[in-house]
mmCIF file of C-alpha atoms in Angstrom:
data_model
loop_
_atom_site.group_PDB
_atom_site.id
_atom_site.type_symbol
_atom_site.label_atom_id
_atom_site.label_comp_id
_atom_site.label_asym_id
_atom_site.label_seq_id
_atom_site.Cartn_x
_atom_site.Cartn_y
_atom_site.Cartn_z
ATOM 1 C CA MET A 58 -2.624 56.280 -12.979
ATOM 2 C CA VAL A 59 -2.267 59.307 -10.687
ATOM 3 C CA HIS A 60 1.104 60.979 -10.346
ATOM 4 C CA ALA A 61 1.918 62.736 -7.090
ATOM 5 C CA THR A 62 3.579 66.075 -7.560
ATOM 6 C CA HIS A 63 6.159 67.300 -5.113
ATOM 7 C CA VAL A 64 5.098 70.608 -3.627
ATOM 8 C CA LEU A 65 7.896 72.891 -2.545
ATOM 9 C CA ARG A 66 7.269 74.135 0.999
ATOM 10 C CA ILE A 67 9.661 76.768 2.275
ATOM 11 C CA ARG A 68 9.211 79.339 5.040
ATOM 12 C CA GLY A 69 11.338 82.395 5.528
ATOM 13 C CA VAL A 70 11.602 85.835 7.077
ATOM 14 C CA ALA A 71 12.211 89.325 5.694
ATOM 15 C CA LEU A 72 13.344 92.362 7.645
ATOM 16 C CA ILE A 73 12.828 95.975 6.595
ATOM 17 C CA VAL A 74 15.296 98.057 8.626
ATOM 18 C CA SER A 75 14.921 101.851 8.764
ATOM 19 C CA ASN A 76 17.372 104.495 9.974
ATOM 20 C CA PRO A 77 16.701 107.903 11.611
ATOM 21 C CA SER A 78 16.501 109.500 8.127
ATOM 22 C CA CYS A 79 13.549 107.186 7.262
ATOM 23 C CA GLU A 80 15.658 105.343 4.694
ATOM 24 C CA ILE A 81 15.563 101.557 4.508
ATOM 25 C CA LEU A 82 18.375 99.054 4.165
ATOM 26 C CA ILE A 83 18.444 97.298 0.794
ATOM 27 C CA ILE A 84 20.834 94.537 -0.192
ATOM 28 C CA GLN A 85 21.906 93.255 -3.589
ATOM 29 C CA GLU A 86 21.629 89.518 -4.167
ATOM 30 C CA LEU A 87 24.689 87.648 -5.435
ATOM 31 C CA GLN A 88 23.116 84.204 -5.838
ATOM 32 C CA THR A 89 20.500 83.015 -8.288
ATOM 33 C CA LYS A 90 17.744 80.806 -6.849
ATOM 34 C CA PRO A 91 14.810 80.927 -9.292
ATOM 35 C CA HIS A 92 12.735 78.486 -7.180
ATOM 36 C CA ILE A 93 12.428 81.275 -4.584
ATOM 37 C CA GLY A 94 12.193 84.183 -7.025
ATOM 38 C CA LYS A 95 15.691 85.649 -6.817
ATOM 39 C CA TYR A 96 18.452 86.255 -9.329
ATOM 40 C CA ALA A 97 21.957 87.617 -8.942
ATOM 41 C CA GLY A 98 21.901 91.412 -9.243
ATOM 42 C CA MET A 99 18.411 91.898 -7.784
ATOM 43 C CA PHE A 100 17.763 94.071 -4.744
ATOM 44 C CA SER A 101 15.586 93.403 -1.703
ATOM 45 C CA PRO A 102 15.220 93.886 2.018
ATOM 46 C CA PRO A 103 17.255 91.207 3.805
ATOM 47 C CA MET A 104 15.519 87.800 3.614
ATOM 48 C CA GLU A 105 16.421 84.390 5.021
ATOM 49 C CA THR A 106 15.036 80.876 4.628
ATOM 50 C CA SER A 107 13.889 79.378 7.922
ATOM 51 C CA GLN A 108 15.226 76.012 8.985
ATOM 52 C CA LYS A 109 12.761 73.196 9.666
ATOM 53 C CA GLY A 110 10.895 73.950 12.905
ATOM 54 C CA GLU A 111 12.707 77.271 13.424
ATOM 55 C CA ARG A 112 10.718 80.144 14.930
ATOM 56 C CA ASP A 113 10.663 83.476 13.095
ATOM 57 C CA HIS A 114 12.652 85.384 15.723
ATOM 58 C CA SER A 115 15.407 82.772 15.641
ATOM 59 C CA ALA A 116 15.521 83.015 11.830
ATOM 60 C CA ILE A 117 15.710 86.829 12.086
ATOM 61 C CA THR A 118 18.626 86.573 14.524
ATOM 62 C CA ARG A 119 20.395 84.240 12.086
ATOM 63 C CA LEU A 120 19.563 86.604 9.197
ATOM 64 C CA ILE A 121 21.162 89.524 11.023
ATOM 65 C CA ASN A 122 24.246 87.508 11.974
ATOM 66 C CA GLU A 123 24.736 86.089 8.471
ATOM 67 C CA GLU A 124 23.675 88.922 6.149
ATOM 68 C CA LEU A 125 24.070 92.057 8.268
ATOM 69 C CA PRO A 126 27.406 91.607 10.064
ATOM 70 C CA GLY A 127 28.151 94.281 12.623
ATOM 71 C CA LEU A 128 24.480 95.218 13.150
ATOM 72 C CA ALA A 129 23.664 92.467 15.679
ATOM 73 C CA GLY A 130 22.473 94.158 18.852
ATOM 74 C CA HIS A 131 21.851 97.461 17.038
ATOM 75 C CA ILE A 132 18.485 96.675 15.417
ATOM 76 C CA GLN A 133 15.302 97.162 17.441
ATOM 77 C CA ILE A 134 12.792 94.702 15.947
ATOM 78 C CA GLU A 135 9.022 94.988 16.360
ATOM 79 C CA ASP A 136 7.593 91.942 18.149
ATOM 80 C CA LYS A 137 4.659 91.460 15.796
ATOM 81 C CA ARG A 138 5.104 90.502 12.175
ATOM 82 C CA ARG A 139 3.608 92.900 9.628
ATOM 83 C CA GLY A 140 2.438 90.273 7.189
ATOM 84 C CA VAL A 141 2.998 87.060 5.288
ATOM 85 C CA TYR A 142 3.778 86.893 1.582
ATOM 86 C CA ARG A 143 3.569 83.980 -0.830
ATOM 87 C CA ILE A 144 6.671 84.755 -2.868
ATOM 88 C CA VAL A 145 6.210 81.854 -5.297
ATOM 89 C CA PRO A 146 4.007 78.753 -4.949
ATOM 90 C CA GLY A 147 5.064 76.902 -1.791
ATOM 91 C CA VAL A 148 7.308 79.702 -0.468
ATOM 92 C CA TRP A 149 5.933 81.984 2.289
ATOM 93 C CA VAL A 150 7.861 84.798 3.989
ATOM 94 C CA SER A 151 6.941 86.625 7.211
ATOM 95 C CA LEU A 152 7.766 90.350 7.194
ATOM 96 C CA TYR A 153 9.172 92.116 10.256
ATOM 97 C CA ILE A 154 10.214 95.733 10.774
ATOM 98 C CA GLY A 155 13.297 96.986 12.592
ATOM 99 C CA GLN A 156 14.970 100.315 13.326
ATOM 100 C CA VAL A 157 18.563 101.396 13.943
ATOM 101 C CA GLN A 158 19.694 104.567 15.691
ATOM 102 C CA ASN A 159 22.427 105.434 13.162
ATOM 103 C CA SER A 160 23.077 105.047 9.460
ATOM 104 C CA LEU A 161 26.105 102.783 9.636
ATOM 105 C CA LEU A 162 26.031 100.124 6.951
ATOM 106 C CA PRO A 163 26.749 96.498 7.788
ATOM 107 C CA THR A 164 30.369 95.448 7.497
ATOM 108 C CA SER A 165 31.155 92.785 4.941
ATOM 109 C CA ASP A 166 32.630 89.484 5.982
ATOM 110 C CA GLU A 167 33.444 86.355 4.004
ATOM 111 C CA GLN A 168 30.144 84.628 4.856
ATOM 112 C CA SER A 169 27.910 87.548 3.863
ATOM 113 C CA ARG A 170 29.838 88.236 0.642
ATOM 114 C CA LYS A 171 28.818 84.822 -0.706
ATOM 115 C CA GLU A 172 25.133 85.789 -0.781
ATOM 116 C CA VAL A 173 24.915 89.571 -0.483
ATOM 117 C CA GLY A 174 26.610 92.312 -2.490
ATOM 118 C CA GLU A 175 25.978 95.998 -1.941
ATOM 119 C CA TYR A 176 24.311 97.451 1.146
ATOM 120 C CA LEU A 177 22.370 100.666 0.477
ATOM 121 C CA TRP A 178 20.263 103.108 2.485
ATOM 122 C CA VAL A 179 17.496 104.341 0.173
ATOM 123 C CA SER A 180 14.100 105.932 0.555
ATOM 124 C CA PRO A 181 11.347 103.316 0.393
ATOM 125 C CA ARG A 182 9.891 104.931 -2.742
ATOM 126 C CA ASP A 183 13.307 104.944 -4.475
ATOM 127 C CA ALA A 184 13.660 101.254 -3.584
ATOM 128 C CA LEU A 185 10.549 100.539 -5.671
ATOM 129 C CA ALA A 186 12.469 101.723 -8.774
ATOM 130 C CA LEU A 187 15.160 99.031 -8.322
ATOM 131 C CA TRP A 188 15.184 95.560 -9.926
ATOM 132 C CA LEU A 189 13.534 93.815 -6.980
ATOM 133 C CA ARG A 190 13.504 90.213 -5.896
ATOM 134 C CA GLN A 191 10.068 88.617 -6.156
ATOM 135 C CA GLY A 192 7.915 89.628 -3.181
ATOM 136 C CA ALA A 193 10.033 92.660 -2.277
ATOM 137 C CA ARG A 194 7.817 95.101 -4.224
ATOM 138 C CA GLU A 195 4.701 94.036 -2.323
ATOM 139 C CA MET A 196 6.505 94.166 1.041
ATOM 140 C CA LEU A 197 7.902 97.630 0.358
ATOM 141 C CA SER A 198 4.544 98.934 -0.916
ATOM 142 C CA ASP A 199 2.794 97.676 2.232
ATOM 143 C CA TYR A 200 5.562 99.188 4.391
ATOM 144 C CA ILE A 201 5.123 102.585 2.689
ATOM 145 C CA LYS A 202 1.350 102.389 3.374
ATOM 146 C CA ASN A 203 2.056 101.287 6.992
ATOM 147 C CA GLN A 204 -0.059 98.161 6.463
ATOM 148 C CA SER A 205 -0.325 95.496 9.164
ATOM 149 C CA ASN A 206 -1.778 91.974 9.214
ATOM 150 C CA VAL A 207 -1.129 91.583 5.487
ATOM 151 C CA VAL A 208 -1.709 88.257 3.775
ATOM 152 C CA CYS A 209 -0.389 88.530 0.212
ATOM 153 C CA ARG A 210 -1.184 85.395 -1.776
ATOM 154 C CA TYR A 211 0.372 86.557 -5.049
ATOM 155 C CA CYS A 212 3.625 88.420 -5.608
ATOM 156 C CA ARG A 213 4.257 89.753 -9.084
ATOM 157 C CA PRO A 214 7.168 88.096 -10.911
ATOM 158 C CA PRO A 215 10.162 90.412 -11.389
ATOM 159 C CA THR A 216 10.445 92.413 -14.560
ATOM 160 C CA PRO A 217 13.423 91.247 -16.648
ATOM 161 C CA VAL A 218 16.256 93.714 -16.948
ATOM 162 C CA SER A 219 16.802 94.979 -20.481
ATOM 163 C CA LEU A 220 20.415 95.413 -21.515
#
């Protein structure tokens, strides 16, 4: 007898936003969702799960509205995605890059506070020293190297935090 296994298939988007000081916006996750490689307390560039049939740019707009309140209309986003990353089996994220003209941090609202904690501007290299959500390390490393057309089929699992 053959048993069919259910394969998780999720698409999403990630957005690395830089400011004039060449720092990037990092958020702290408040929710734990191990099936997509994130745990409360981890850091990452903003990421959002795409809805069924949703185009990347629509998902990015929703990401900005939901997780980066107050920055809508202030982020200049490159048209072309930088790469795609298989975060965990069945979960692929498209990476986009954006820039802002000032270093204002997003304002918190009730919706964003359910999923996102701290907002930080950090240098990309300093971001690599944080406890990162799965896939974030590879995205940040490729961003630092100014890589394009990336297809990353394996993202290293996060290192557990020692207390």
